[in-house]
Amino acid sequence: MEATGKRFLYIDNLRLLVIMLVIIMHLSGTYSGFGSWYVTEGKPVGLISTVIFGFYQSFTQGYFMGLLFLLSGFFIPGAYDRKGFSKFIRDRFIRLGIPTLIYMLAITPFILYVQLDLNWARPKPSFTSYYIDYLGSLQFIRNSGPMWFAFALLIFSVIYGLVRVSGKGQNTSKEELKPEFKHEIILILIISLCAFLIRLIQPIGTSILGMQLCHFSQYVILFIVGMLAYRNNLFSKLDPKSGKIWLFSGLIPGTVVWLAIMILGGAIHGDQSFNGGLSWQATAYALWESFVAVSMSIGLLTLFKEKFNHQTKLVKILADNSFAVYVFHPPIIIAAAQLIKPLAWLPILKFSLLCLICPPICFAFTYFIVRRIPLLKKVM
């Protein structure tokens, strides 16, 4: 929201797109078996489907959550300016902490006990017994699911608040930054170097408390860039022509380079060296991923600012419900996948079907049910 009270509609619309990509990402994981998700179909996936799933998940992972942190960071300084430390921190705990706790304490147990059944040795324990053990063993701390994002954003926000209240985060520079090609290249190099170094210890596929630290160089740096963008009005200075070039570069050369890394690096034959370590594959993949993160972020921001800075009534409803969908979509898409599991279809066809039907169901559920509940509407 701008200081004048006018919303950045293109940012709302772009955030809505990212939430849609999150749903599709988790559906893709269900049928590809790649990544970490609650349930997988477990059926063999052919070469063509493997490439399709692998590219979608790799390419989307390369930029979509980094873009979400960038957009989130953009609104942080203004929120602090308006509210001050105490109100800012309280608001962050309400809007991020409470939904995370709801997910960990209510949604995750529902998924594990009711939907997935946890492969219990019979007789199955009562829910009360299971839930007491779930809490007592502190399992909930590592079961934030997709809400790791909200938890991480809460941590980032608290750190920002502490820096500001200490007086060290004031913007004293009189010279505003401008989007420049050399700065964007430096940004790519910094993110890729940090990612490479982190993956020496935390390669792709590992996590701590549900957080994949292998991607956090991108998240932290783009969150900071988002805050700088607010202070320096960078989004409004994005050049449409440069934005188109960046978007094209991310989509076309980005695709070609991904294929080259996968083929030449042996991934197509099972070599996972690109996940991290002292190898050319890990170096190339970190650089490719950082390039995709920056190019797609600039390209999509420019595109949405120029073409989608408006909303119909339907799009506004969808945008207003996007965070609630982010919180509540896992049990919905898990139920849908279980419902069609008996179908003797190829995994790619089941994936395509659920990509069509699950998003509307998720948005309808949050609009007609979740956000009609006063407490949930307040925090979502």
mmCIF file of C-alpha atoms in Angstrom:
data_model
loop_
_atom_site.group_PDB
_atom_site.id
_atom_site.type_symbol
_atom_site.label_atom_id
_atom_site.label_comp_id
_atom_site.label_asym_id
_atom_site.label_seq_id
_atom_site.Cartn_x
_atom_site.Cartn_y
_atom_site.Cartn_z
ATOM 1 C CA MET A 1 0.000 0.000 0.000
ATOM 2 C CA GLU A 2 1.314 3.444 -0.917
ATOM 3 C CA ALA A 3 1.548 6.306 1.530
ATOM 4 C CA THR A 4 -1.490 7.825 -0.170
ATOM 5 C CA GLY A 5 -3.517 4.714 0.591
ATOM 6 C CA LYS A 6 -3.631 3.618 -3.038
ATOM 7 C CA ARG A 7 -2.746 -0.036 -3.514
ATOM 8 C CA PHE A 8 -0.088 -1.354 -5.837
ATOM 9 C CA LEU A 9 -2.561 -3.488 -7.760
ATOM 10 C CA TYR A 10 0.111 -4.979 -9.989
ATOM 11 C CA ILE A 11 1.933 -6.310 -6.912
ATOM 12 C CA ASP A 12 -1.286 -7.833 -5.572
ATOM 13 C CA ASN A 13 -1.834 -9.475 -8.956
ATOM 14 C CA LEU A 14 1.736 -10.719 -9.155
ATOM 15 C CA ARG A 15 1.506 -12.169 -5.650
ATOM 16 C CA LEU A 16 -1.697 -13.940 -6.734
ATOM 17 C CA LEU A 17 0.199 -15.496 -9.652
ATOM 18 C CA VAL A 18 2.921 -16.750 -7.303
ATOM 19 C CA ILE A 19 0.335 -18.414 -5.018
ATOM 20 C CA MET A 20 -1.111 -20.177 -8.068
ATOM 21 C CA LEU A 21 2.392 -21.377 -8.922
ATOM 22 C CA VAL A 22 2.757 -22.713 -5.363
ATOM 23 C CA ILE A 23 -0.358 -24.870 -5.782
ATOM 24 C CA ILE A 24 0.886 -26.193 -9.113
ATOM 25 C CA MET A 25 4.351 -26.824 -7.656
ATOM 26 C CA HIS A 26 2.916 -29.028 -4.913
ATOM 27 C CA LEU A 27 0.710 -30.864 -7.399
ATOM 28 C CA SER A 28 3.783 -31.432 -9.540
ATOM 29 C CA GLY A 29 5.641 -32.887 -6.564
ATOM 30 C CA THR A 30 2.717 -35.226 -5.947
ATOM 31 C CA TYR A 31 3.085 -36.855 -9.361
ATOM 32 C CA SER A 32 6.786 -36.413 -10.136
ATOM 33 C CA GLY A 33 8.127 -37.579 -6.789
ATOM 34 C CA PHE A 34 10.679 -34.747 -6.950
ATOM 35 C CA GLY A 35 11.178 -32.576 -3.904
ATOM 36 C CA SER A 36 9.547 -32.921 -0.519
ATOM 37 C CA TRP A 37 5.765 -33.171 -0.269
ATOM 38 C CA TYR A 38 3.341 -34.981 2.006
ATOM 39 C CA VAL A 39 2.264 -37.585 -0.525
ATOM 40 C CA THR A 40 3.484 -38.865 -3.898
ATOM 41 C CA GLU A 41 1.682 -41.015 -6.426
ATOM 42 C CA GLY A 42 4.619 -43.401 -6.635
ATOM 43 C CA LYS A 43 3.960 -44.482 -10.220
ATOM 44 C CA PRO A 44 6.778 -44.620 -12.794
ATOM 45 C CA VAL A 45 7.214 -41.411 -14.759
ATOM 46 C CA GLY A 46 8.446 -41.609 -18.359
ATOM 47 C CA LEU A 47 11.341 -39.623 -19.789
ATOM 48 C CA ILE A 48 9.208 -36.893 -21.359
ATOM 49 C CA SER A 49 7.148 -36.439 -18.195
ATOM 50 C CA THR A 50 10.343 -36.420 -16.127
ATOM 51 C CA VAL A 51 11.732 -33.561 -18.222
ATOM 52 C CA ILE A 52 8.442 -31.636 -18.010
ATOM 53 C CA PHE A 53 8.112 -32.080 -14.246
ATOM 54 C CA GLY A 54 11.821 -31.510 -13.663
ATOM 55 C CA PHE A 55 11.912 -28.318 -15.688
ATOM 56 C CA TYR A 56 8.762 -26.878 -14.150
ATOM 57 C CA GLN A 57 9.891 -27.560 -10.610
ATOM 58 C CA SER A 58 13.491 -26.419 -11.180
ATOM 59 C CA PHE A 59 12.589 -23.305 -13.119
ATOM 60 C CA THR A 60 9.735 -22.256 -10.835
ATOM 61 C CA GLN A 61 11.795 -22.949 -7.711
ATOM 62 C CA GLY A 62 14.458 -20.773 -9.258
ATOM 63 C CA TYR A 63 12.451 -17.586 -8.840
ATOM 64 C CA PHE A 64 8.947 -17.818 -7.369
ATOM 65 C CA MET A 65 9.667 -17.783 -3.617
ATOM 66 C CA GLY A 66 12.503 -15.307 -4.069
ATOM 67 C CA LEU A 67 10.036 -13.054 -5.871
ATOM 68 C CA LEU A 68 7.582 -13.458 -2.991
ATOM 69 C CA PHE A 69 10.269 -12.382 -0.504
ATOM 70 C CA LEU A 70 11.132 -9.439 -2.765
ATOM 71 C CA LEU A 71 7.503 -8.284 -2.785
ATOM 72 C CA SER A 72 7.185 -8.845 0.967
ATOM 73 C CA GLY A 73 10.335 -6.850 1.672
ATOM 74 C CA PHE A 74 8.968 -3.965 -0.373
ATOM 75 C CA PHE A 75 6.157 -3.363 2.144
ATOM 76 C CA ILE A 76 8.212 -3.739 5.325
ATOM 77 C CA PRO A 77 9.779 -0.236 5.663
ATOM 78 C CA GLY A 78 6.494 1.569 5.064
ATOM 79 C CA ALA A 79 4.692 -0.629 7.586
ATOM 80 C CA TYR A 80 7.333 0.141 10.212
ATOM 81 C CA ASP A 81 7.225 3.865 9.401
ATOM 82 C CA ARG A 82 3.458 3.944 9.964
ATOM 83 C CA LYS A 83 3.284 1.725 13.046
ATOM 84 C CA GLY A 84 6.512 2.012 14.972
ATOM 85 C CA PHE A 85 8.325 -0.899 16.596
ATOM 86 C CA SER A 86 5.728 -2.288 19.016
ATOM 87 C CA LYS A 87 2.746 -2.165 16.682
ATOM 88 C CA PHE A 88 4.832 -3.400 13.751
ATOM 89 C CA ILE A 89 6.057 -6.461 15.668
ATOM 90 C CA ARG A 90 2.589 -7.185 17.074
ATOM 91 C CA ASP A 91 1.076 -6.967 13.594
ATOM 92 C CA ARG A 92 3.729 -9.300 12.169
ATOM 93 C CA PHE A 93 3.008 -11.876 14.868
ATOM 94 C CA ILE A 94 -0.726 -11.646 14.185
ATOM 95 C CA ARG A 95 -0.471 -11.824 10.395
ATOM 96 C CA LEU A 96 2.401 -14.327 10.164
ATOM 97 C CA GLY A 97 2.840 -16.048 13.524
ATOM 98 C CA ILE A 98 -0.800 -16.982 14.172
ATOM 99 C CA PRO A 99 -1.397 -18.511 10.700
ATOM 100 C CA THR A 100 1.838 -20.483 11.107
ATOM 101 C CA LEU A 101 0.682 -21.810 14.479
ATOM 102 C CA ILE A 102 -2.740 -22.659 13.026
ATOM 103 C CA TYR A 103 -1.020 -24.661 10.334
ATOM 104 C CA MET A 104 1.374 -26.465 12.678
ATOM 105 C CA LEU A 105 -1.176 -27.168 15.429
ATOM 106 C CA ALA A 106 -4.317 -27.877 13.390
ATOM 107 C CA ILE A 107 -3.746 -28.417 9.668
ATOM 108 C CA THR A 108 -0.627 -30.584 9.885
ATOM 109 C CA PRO A 109 -2.155 -33.032 12.435
ATOM 110 C CA PHE A 110 -5.267 -33.263 10.247
ATOM 111 C CA ILE A 111 -3.147 -34.105 7.201
ATOM 112 C CA LEU A 112 -0.956 -36.638 9.006
ATOM 113 C CA TYR A 113 -3.591 -38.391 11.116
ATOM 114 C CA VAL A 114 -6.742 -38.167 9.016
ATOM 115 C CA GLN A 115 -5.595 -37.903 5.417
ATOM 116 C CA LEU A 116 -2.336 -39.843 5.317
ATOM 117 C CA ASP A 117 -3.020 -42.156 8.265
ATOM 118 C CA LEU A 118 0.757 -42.273 9.003
ATOM 119 C CA ASN A 119 0.855 -45.993 8.111
ATOM 120 C CA TRP A 120 -0.042 -46.915 11.659
ATOM 121 C CA ALA A 121 0.696 -50.331 13.029
ATOM 122 C CA ARG A 122 -2.787 -51.449 14.042
ATOM 123 C CA PRO A 123 -4.603 -50.742 16.218
ATOM 124 C CA LYS A 124 -4.410 -47.088 15.302
ATOM 125 C CA PRO A 125 -3.980 -44.811 18.353
ATOM 126 C CA SER A 126 -6.744 -42.408 19.239
ATOM 127 C CA PHE A 127 -6.420 -38.892 17.927
ATOM 128 C CA THR A 128 -6.109 -37.581 21.484
ATOM 129 C CA SER A 129 -3.185 -39.915 22.182
ATOM 130 C CA TYR A 130 -1.557 -39.041 18.871
ATOM 131 C CA TYR A 131 -2.031 -35.286 19.377
ATOM 132 C CA ILE A 132 -0.593 -35.299 22.903
ATOM 133 C CA ASP A 133 2.476 -37.108 21.571
ATOM 134 C CA TYR A 134 2.621 -34.707 18.602
ATOM 135 C CA LEU A 135 2.790 -31.742 20.966
ATOM 136 C CA GLY A 136 4.888 -33.338 23.681
ATOM 137 C CA SER A 137 7.582 -34.524 21.297
ATOM 138 C CA LEU A 138 7.686 -31.046 19.702
ATOM 139 C CA GLN A 139 6.991 -32.559 16.265
ATOM 140 C CA PHE A 140 4.942 -29.479 15.385
ATOM 141 C CA ILE A 141 8.067 -27.296 15.305
ATOM 142 C CA ARG A 142 9.351 -29.059 12.198
ATOM 143 C CA ASN A 143 5.909 -29.448 10.613
ATOM 144 C CA SER A 144 5.289 -25.953 9.300
ATOM 145 C CA GLY A 145 4.790 -27.266 5.756
ATOM 146 C CA PRO A 146 4.565 -24.403 3.249
ATOM 147 C CA MET A 147 4.194 -22.006 6.176
ATOM 148 C CA TRP A 148 7.974 -22.048 6.498
ATOM 149 C CA PHE A 149 7.673 -18.938 4.315
ATOM 150 C CA ALA A 150 5.561 -17.067 6.863
ATOM 151 C CA PHE A 151 7.844 -18.224 9.680
ATOM 152 C CA ALA A 152 10.948 -17.051 7.816
ATOM 153 C CA LEU A 153 9.270 -13.754 6.930
ATOM 154 C CA LEU A 154 8.395 -13.270 10.601
ATOM 155 C CA ILE A 155 12.047 -13.807 11.560
ATOM 156 C CA PHE A 156 13.212 -11.367 8.865
ATOM 157 C CA SER A 157 10.652 -8.798 10.040
ATOM 158 C CA VAL A 158 11.677 -9.070 13.692
ATOM 159 C CA ILE A 159 15.337 -8.639 12.750
ATOM 160 C CA TYR A 160 14.424 -5.587 10.664
ATOM 161 C CA GLY A 161 12.400 -4.145 13.544
ATOM 162 C CA LEU A 162 15.280 -4.620 15.980
ATOM 163 C CA VAL A 163 17.692 -2.950 13.577
ATOM 164 C CA ARG A 164 15.322 -0.010 13.106
ATOM 165 C CA VAL A 165 14.601 0.471 16.807
ATOM 166 C CA SER A 166 18.343 0.461 17.495
ATOM 167 C CA GLY A 167 18.647 3.441 15.169
ATOM 168 C CA LYS A 168 20.997 1.681 12.756
ATOM 169 C CA GLY A 169 18.498 1.151 9.963
ATOM 170 C CA GLN A 170 17.736 4.763 9.098
ATOM 171 C CA ASN A 171 18.047 5.759 5.461
ATOM 172 C CA THR A 172 20.579 8.612 5.512
ATOM 173 C CA SER A 173 21.619 8.495 1.863
ATOM 174 C CA LYS A 174 20.454 11.480 -0.185
ATOM 175 C CA GLU A 175 21.223 9.812 -3.507
ATOM 176 C CA GLU A 176 18.511 7.449 -4.716
ATOM 177 C CA LEU A 177 19.453 4.165 -6.321
ATOM 178 C CA LYS A 178 18.414 3.467 -9.889
ATOM 179 C CA PRO A 179 17.924 0.121 -11.646
ATOM 180 C CA GLU A 180 21.120 -0.378 -13.639
ATOM 181 C CA PHE A 181 22.356 -3.366 -15.599
ATOM 182 C CA LYS A 182 25.671 -3.526 -13.716
ATOM 183 C CA HIS A 183 23.852 -3.622 -10.371
ATOM 184 C CA GLU A 184 21.594 -6.420 -11.579
ATOM 185 C CA ILE A 185 24.587 -8.472 -12.752
ATOM 186 C CA ILE A 186 26.332 -7.915 -9.402
ATOM 187 C CA LEU A 187 23.139 -9.030 -7.647
ATOM 188 C CA ILE A 188 23.099 -12.270 -9.655
ATOM 189 C CA LEU A 189 26.737 -12.960 -8.822
ATOM 190 C CA ILE A 190 26.290 -12.291 -5.097
ATOM 191 C CA ILE A 191 23.232 -14.542 -4.827
ATOM 192 C CA SER A 192 24.911 -17.339 -6.790
ATOM 193 C CA LEU A 193 28.135 -17.186 -4.749
ATOM 194 C CA CYS A 194 26.216 -17.311 -1.459
ATOM 195 C CA ALA A 195 24.051 -20.160 -2.746
ATOM 196 C CA PHE A 196 27.107 -22.144 -3.819
ATOM 197 C CA LEU A 197 28.757 -21.700 -0.422
ATOM 198 C CA ILE A 198 25.619 -22.612 1.532
ATOM 199 C CA ARG A 199 25.142 -25.755 -0.564
ATOM 200 C CA LEU A 200 28.558 -27.021 0.420
ATOM 201 C CA ILE A 201 26.937 -27.649 3.823
ATOM 202 C CA GLN A 202 23.216 -27.677 3.029
ATOM 203 C CA PRO A 203 22.739 -29.077 -0.491
ATOM 204 C CA ILE A 204 19.435 -28.923 -2.339
ATOM 205 C CA GLY A 205 17.009 -31.403 -0.813
ATOM 206 C CA THR A 206 18.014 -30.826 2.818
ATOM 207 C CA SER A 207 16.131 -28.728 5.345
ATOM 208 C CA ILE A 208 16.199 -27.537 8.944
ATOM 209 C CA LEU A 209 12.843 -27.056 10.713
ATOM 210 C CA GLY A 210 11.164 -27.278 7.333
ATOM 211 C CA MET A 211 13.348 -24.536 5.833
ATOM 212 C CA GLN A 212 15.498 -25.330 2.813
ATOM 213 C CA LEU A 213 18.513 -23.203 3.644
ATOM 214 C CA CYS A 214 19.994 -24.074 0.247
ATOM 215 C CA HIS A 215 17.709 -21.409 -1.267
ATOM 216 C CA PHE A 216 17.961 -18.808 1.487
ATOM 217 C CA SER A 217 20.716 -16.704 -0.056
ATOM 218 C CA GLN A 218 18.169 -15.715 -2.697
ATOM 219 C CA TYR A 219 15.412 -15.165 -0.141
ATOM 220 C CA VAL A 220 17.439 -13.009 2.241
ATOM 221 C CA ILE A 221 19.085 -10.904 -0.456
ATOM 222 C CA LEU A 222 15.890 -10.298 -2.435
ATOM 223 C CA PHE A 223 14.055 -9.422 0.785
ATOM 224 C CA ILE A 224 16.691 -6.732 1.395
ATOM 225 C CA VAL A 225 16.452 -5.603 -2.238
ATOM 226 C CA GLY A 226 12.688 -5.262 -1.766
ATOM 227 C CA MET A 227 13.236 -2.893 1.155
ATOM 228 C CA LEU A 228 15.749 -0.883 -0.878
ATOM 229 C CA ALA A 229 13.237 -0.785 -3.730
ATOM 230 C CA TYR A 230 10.681 0.836 -1.424
ATOM 231 C CA ARG A 231 13.096 3.478 -0.144
ATOM 232 C CA ASN A 232 14.391 4.300 -3.621
ATOM 233 C CA ASN A 233 11.148 3.874 -5.561
ATOM 234 C CA LEU A 234 12.900 1.309 -7.764
ATOM 235 C CA PHE A 235 9.827 -0.508 -9.063
ATOM 236 C CA SER A 236 8.438 2.653 -10.634
ATOM 237 C CA LYS A 237 11.809 3.224 -12.347
ATOM 238 C CA LEU A 238 11.865 -0.152 -14.095
ATOM 239 C CA ASP A 239 12.225 0.367 -17.822
ATOM 240 C CA PRO A 240 9.645 -1.535 -19.931
ATOM 241 C CA LYS A 241 12.148 -2.307 -22.682
ATOM 242 C CA SER A 242 14.755 -3.646 -20.256
ATOM 243 C CA GLY A 243 12.050 -5.590 -18.438
ATOM 244 C CA LYS A 244 11.056 -7.367 -21.642
ATOM 245 C CA ILE A 245 14.686 -8.271 -22.320
ATOM 246 C CA TRP A 246 15.100 -9.668 -18.803
ATOM 247 C CA LEU A 247 11.867 -11.662 -19.056
ATOM 248 C CA PHE A 248 12.857 -13.077 -22.450
ATOM 249 C CA SER A 249 16.332 -13.907 -21.127
ATOM 250 C CA GLY A 250 14.899 -15.773 -18.155
ATOM 251 C CA LEU A 251 12.429 -17.759 -20.227
ATOM 252 C CA ILE A 252 14.368 -18.656 -23.383
ATOM 253 C CA PRO A 253 18.128 -18.656 -22.651
ATOM 254 C CA GLY A 254 17.219 -19.751 -19.120
ATOM 255 C CA THR A 255 15.483 -22.842 -20.497
ATOM 256 C CA VAL A 256 18.331 -23.659 -22.877
ATOM 257 C CA VAL A 257 20.963 -23.341 -20.148
ATOM 258 C CA TRP A 258 18.918 -25.535 -17.773
ATOM 259 C CA LEU A 259 18.749 -28.265 -20.418
ATOM 260 C CA ALA A 260 22.494 -27.972 -21.025
ATOM 261 C CA ILE A 261 23.290 -28.317 -17.310
ATOM 262 C CA MET A 262 20.938 -31.285 -16.919
ATOM 263 C CA ILE A 263 22.228 -33.113 -20.020
ATOM 264 C CA LEU A 264 25.936 -32.300 -19.851
ATOM 265 C CA GLY A 265 25.964 -32.589 -16.068
ATOM 266 C CA GLY A 266 24.536 -36.093 -16.142
ATOM 267 C CA ALA A 267 21.314 -35.305 -14.289
ATOM 268 C CA ILE A 268 19.328 -37.095 -16.954
ATOM 269 C CA HIS A 269 21.222 -40.249 -15.935
ATOM 270 C CA GLY A 270 20.776 -39.682 -12.211
ATOM 271 C CA ASP A 271 23.839 -37.554 -11.378
ATOM 272 C CA GLN A 272 22.787 -35.131 -8.619
ATOM 273 C CA SER A 273 26.027 -33.136 -8.441
ATOM 274 C CA PHE A 274 24.136 -29.925 -9.213
ATOM 275 C CA ASN A 275 22.519 -30.100 -5.766
ATOM 276 C CA GLY A 276 25.696 -28.872 -4.108
ATOM 277 C CA GLY A 277 29.391 -29.508 -3.551
ATOM 278 C CA LEU A 278 32.675 -28.734 -5.260
ATOM 279 C CA SER A 279 31.651 -29.466 -8.824
ATOM 280 C CA TRP A 280 31.107 -27.503 -11.997
ATOM 281 C CA GLN A 281 27.487 -28.670 -12.010
ATOM 282 C CA ALA A 282 26.816 -27.108 -8.584
ATOM 283 C CA THR A 283 28.554 -23.891 -9.661
ATOM 284 C CA ALA A 284 26.659 -23.675 -12.943
ATOM 285 C CA TYR A 285 23.327 -24.493 -11.313
ATOM 286 C CA ALA A 286 23.740 -21.856 -8.584
ATOM 287 C CA LEU A 287 24.609 -19.263 -11.225
ATOM 288 C CA TRP A 288 21.707 -20.345 -13.468
ATOM 289 C CA GLU A 289 19.214 -20.293 -10.606
ATOM 290 C CA SER A 290 20.323 -16.831 -9.479
ATOM 291 C CA PHE A 291 20.085 -15.544 -13.040
ATOM 292 C CA VAL A 292 16.534 -16.897 -13.309
ATOM 293 C CA ALA A 293 15.599 -15.356 -9.948
ATOM 294 C CA VAL A 294 16.739 -11.873 -10.934
ATOM 295 C CA SER A 295 15.662 -11.931 -14.577
ATOM 296 C CA MET A 296 12.182 -13.306 -13.884
ATOM 297 C CA SER A 297 11.650 -10.945 -10.944
ATOM 298 C CA ILE A 298 12.557 -7.884 -13.003
ATOM 299 C CA GLY A 299 10.685 -9.150 -16.039
ATOM 300 C CA LEU A 300 7.464 -10.041 -14.223
ATOM 301 C CA LEU A 301 7.466 -6.864 -12.126
ATOM 302 C CA THR A 302 7.835 -4.781 -15.281
ATOM 303 C CA LEU A 303 5.201 -6.764 -17.171
ATOM 304 C CA PHE A 304 2.624 -6.579 -14.379
ATOM 305 C CA LYS A 305 3.322 -2.879 -13.728
ATOM 306 C CA GLU A 306 2.753 -2.076 -17.384
ATOM 307 C CA LYS A 307 -0.058 -4.486 -18.265
ATOM 308 C CA PHE A 308 -1.788 -5.673 -15.096
ATOM 309 C CA ASN A 309 -2.001 -2.687 -12.775
ATOM 310 C CA HIS A 310 -5.786 -3.050 -12.502
ATOM 311 C CA GLN A 311 -8.291 -5.524 -11.098
ATOM 312 C CA THR A 312 -11.726 -6.778 -11.963
ATOM 313 C CA LYS A 313 -14.030 -7.643 -9.087
ATOM 314 C CA LEU A 314 -13.166 -11.338 -9.480
ATOM 315 C CA VAL A 315 -9.415 -10.747 -9.520
ATOM 316 C CA LYS A 316 -9.709 -8.597 -6.389
ATOM 317 C CA ILE A 317 -11.557 -11.395 -4.599
ATOM 318 C CA LEU A 318 -8.887 -13.884 -5.668
ATOM 319 C CA ALA A 319 -6.053 -11.554 -4.626
ATOM 320 C CA ASP A 320 -7.649 -10.873 -1.240
ATOM 321 C CA ASN A 321 -7.904 -14.625 -0.640
ATOM 322 C CA SER A 322 -4.427 -15.551 -1.899
ATOM 323 C CA PHE A 323 -2.734 -15.831 1.512
ATOM 324 C CA ALA A 324 -5.600 -17.918 2.919
ATOM 325 C CA VAL A 325 -5.236 -20.217 -0.095
ATOM 326 C CA TYR A 326 -1.517 -20.471 0.602
ATOM 327 C CA VAL A 327 -2.314 -21.629 4.145
ATOM 328 C CA PHE A 328 -5.179 -24.024 3.392
ATOM 329 C CA HIS A 329 -4.383 -25.519 -0.022
ATOM 330 C CA PRO A 330 -2.351 -28.574 1.162
ATOM 331 C CA PRO A 331 -5.227 -30.663 2.629
ATOM 332 C CA ILE A 332 -7.393 -29.763 -0.377
ATOM 333 C CA ILE A 333 -4.925 -30.892 -3.047
ATOM 334 C CA ILE A 334 -3.984 -33.973 -1.013
ATOM 335 C CA ALA A 335 -7.661 -34.957 -0.848
ATOM 336 C CA ALA A 336 -8.054 -34.375 -4.584
ATOM 337 C CA ALA A 337 -4.989 -36.516 -5.379
ATOM 338 C CA GLN A 338 -6.293 -39.326 -3.182
ATOM 339 C CA LEU A 339 -9.727 -39.087 -4.774
ATOM 340 C CA ILE A 340 -8.428 -39.676 -8.312
ATOM 341 C CA LYS A 341 -5.695 -42.140 -7.319
ATOM 342 C CA PRO A 342 -7.696 -45.171 -8.590
ATOM 343 C CA LEU A 343 -7.774 -43.694 -12.110
ATOM 344 C CA ALA A 344 -5.435 -45.623 -14.415
ATOM 345 C CA TRP A 345 -4.089 -42.456 -15.991
ATOM 346 C CA LEU A 346 -0.554 -41.321 -16.661
ATOM 347 C CA PRO A 347 0.778 -39.117 -13.817
ATOM 348 C CA ILE A 348 1.128 -36.155 -16.189
ATOM 349 C CA LEU A 349 -2.577 -36.385 -17.060
ATOM 350 C CA LYS A 350 -3.654 -36.526 -13.417
ATOM 351 C CA PHE A 351 -1.404 -33.553 -12.740
ATOM 352 C CA SER A 352 -2.990 -31.603 -15.608
ATOM 353 C CA LEU A 353 -6.501 -32.414 -14.397
ATOM 354 C CA LEU A 354 -5.807 -31.247 -10.841
ATOM 355 C CA CYS A 355 -4.115 -28.078 -12.114
ATOM 356 C CA LEU A 356 -7.496 -27.197 -13.616
ATOM 357 C CA ILE A 357 -9.787 -28.111 -10.730
ATOM 358 C CA CYS A 358 -7.779 -27.554 -7.533
ATOM 359 C CA PRO A 359 -7.122 -23.779 -7.702
ATOM 360 C CA PRO A 360 -10.827 -22.890 -8.081
ATOM 361 C CA ILE A 361 -11.715 -25.247 -5.215
ATOM 362 C CA CYS A 362 -9.025 -23.714 -2.986
ATOM 363 C CA PHE A 363 -10.176 -20.164 -3.655
ATOM 364 C CA ALA A 364 -13.840 -21.078 -3.216
ATOM 365 C CA PHE A 365 -13.085 -22.809 0.095
ATOM 366 C CA THR A 366 -11.222 -19.821 1.532
ATOM 367 C CA TYR A 367 -13.738 -17.273 0.221
ATOM 368 C CA PHE A 368 -16.934 -19.028 1.334
ATOM 369 C CA ILE A 369 -15.658 -20.731 4.494
ATOM 370 C CA VAL A 370 -12.267 -19.690 5.876
ATOM 371 C CA ARG A 371 -12.588 -15.920 5.583
ATOM 372 C CA ARG A 372 -16.161 -16.008 6.909
ATOM 373 C CA ILE A 373 -14.745 -17.047 10.282
ATOM 374 C CA PRO A 374 -13.951 -13.794 12.175
ATOM 375 C CA LEU A 375 -10.637 -14.902 13.736
ATOM 376 C CA LEU A 376 -9.324 -16.371 10.484
ATOM 377 C CA LYS A 377 -10.428 -13.371 8.454
ATOM 378 C CA LYS A 378 -8.500 -11.102 10.829
ATOM 379 C CA VAL A 379 -5.229 -12.932 10.322
ATOM 380 C CA MET A 380 -5.696 -13.799 6.633
#
